[in-house]
Amino acid sequence: QAPLVESGGGSVQSGGSLRLSCTASSSTYSSRHMGWFRQTPGKEREGVAAVDRDGKVSYADSVKGRFTISLERAKKTLYLQMNDLKLEDTAMYYCASDPTGLSDGTYSEVPRFGYWGTGTQVTVSS
């Protein structure tokens, strides 16, 4: 069973909204730090948002004010509410987990978390 499974991606026009979900197969993956990163072909992974073990959230400047990350630990589900989507938000979005809690749990560390899902595509068009 995959440790993390994302859903909710799709195609949307610029200015629209999407809500991504990520369900963890066990509380091992949702008990410490979790977050989202995105990647487009030929580019490096970009940390988008994170929530650490204490519930503190952090965001990349490029999404601050537009995206909201939230975690329901009881449901082992991580969300990313994305509003006012822009063309440059087009990417494959991955949910990631740091079950060790050894990283600082901020958005910039998410691409280096030890576990991630298979991703969900978000495409924004004009």
XYZ file of C-alpha atoms in Angstrom:
126
model
C 0.000 0.000 0.000
C 1.363 3.383 -1.007
C 2.213 5.493 2.045
C 0.635 8.628 0.605
C -2.063 9.022 -2.040
C -2.958 12.383 -3.552
C -6.198 13.378 -5.264
C -8.043 16.481 -6.379
C -5.914 17.711 -9.240
C -7.367 18.777 -12.551
C -7.659 21.533 -15.109
C -8.887 24.968 -14.161
C -8.889 28.435 -15.621
C -6.717 31.184 -14.277
C -8.268 32.642 -11.143
C -10.021 29.387 -10.286
C -9.648 27.108 -7.282
C -8.779 23.501 -6.540
C -8.479 21.507 -3.352
C -5.890 18.767 -3.179
C -6.115 15.943 -0.671
C -3.524 13.473 0.522
C -4.408 10.432 2.565
C -1.731 8.620 4.542
C -1.858 4.849 4.819
C -0.932 5.011 8.478
C -0.523 7.572 11.217
C 3.223 7.028 10.939
C 3.192 9.361 7.948
C 0.812 11.956 9.331
C 2.139 12.268 12.863
C 5.105 14.560 12.268
C 5.858 16.964 9.424
C 3.877 16.964 6.193
C 3.776 19.183 3.161
C 3.374 19.699 -0.566
C 5.935 20.225 -3.256
C 5.484 20.636 -6.987
C 7.527 19.906 -10.035
C 7.403 20.715 -13.727
C 9.443 18.885 -16.378
C 13.055 19.955 -16.428
C 12.820 21.905 -13.199
C 13.753 21.118 -9.630
C 11.189 20.299 -7.002
C 9.734 23.379 -5.350
C 8.450 23.312 -1.800
C 4.991 24.866 -1.658
C 3.634 24.530 1.867
C 4.210 22.601 5.062
C 2.701 21.922 8.453
C 5.052 20.790 11.174
C 4.434 18.447 14.096
C 3.262 21.370 16.231
C 0.815 22.599 13.603
C 2.893 25.538 12.472
C 2.422 26.244 8.772
C 4.764 27.822 6.255
C 4.427 28.793 2.596
C 6.554 29.654 -0.374
C 6.326 33.355 -1.189
C 4.870 32.487 -4.592
C 1.731 30.972 -3.036
C 1.394 32.916 0.199
C -2.070 34.413 0.517
C -3.505 32.123 -2.167
C -2.869 28.593 -0.857
C -3.857 27.155 2.510
C -2.481 23.929 3.951
C -4.334 22.014 6.612
C -4.020 18.633 8.288
C -6.649 16.498 9.940
C -4.465 14.071 11.875
C -7.428 11.970 13.002
C -8.306 11.354 9.352
C -4.634 11.112 8.340
C -5.450 13.557 5.561
C -3.543 16.594 4.368
C -5.173 19.282 2.248
C -4.040 22.097 0.030
C -6.677 24.669 -0.829
C -5.507 26.592 -3.856
C -7.272 29.820 -4.776
C -6.625 32.440 -7.446
C -4.621 29.940 -9.450
C -2.119 31.298 -11.936
C -0.587 29.840 -15.077
C 2.691 29.381 -13.222
C 0.996 27.092 -10.695
C 0.739 24.410 -13.381
C 2.734 21.411 -12.132
C 2.572 17.944 -10.700
C 1.828 18.300 -7.000
C 3.165 15.802 -4.493
C 2.290 15.221 -0.888
C 5.282 14.423 1.318
C 5.928 13.245 4.837
C 8.823 13.419 7.238
C 7.851 10.801 9.823
C 11.175 11.161 11.598
C 10.538 14.786 12.432
C 14.254 15.426 11.981
C 13.830 18.208 9.436
C 12.723 21.677 10.509
C 9.311 21.032 8.955
C 9.253 24.150 6.804
C 8.112 24.396 3.183
C 11.656 24.618 1.842
C 12.478 21.212 3.325
C 9.455 19.412 1.864
C 11.216 18.293 -1.339
C 13.700 16.435 0.878
C 11.118 14.659 3.042
C 11.583 10.915 3.012
C 8.195 9.813 1.676
C 5.936 11.128 -1.050
C 3.038 10.001 -3.209
C 2.698 9.552 -6.955
C 1.413 13.061 -7.473
C -1.636 14.772 -8.927
C -1.518 17.067 -11.946
C -2.719 20.652 -11.737
C -3.108 22.508 -15.014
C -4.069 26.167 -15.117
C -5.083 27.710 -18.433
C -5.855 31.258 -19.503
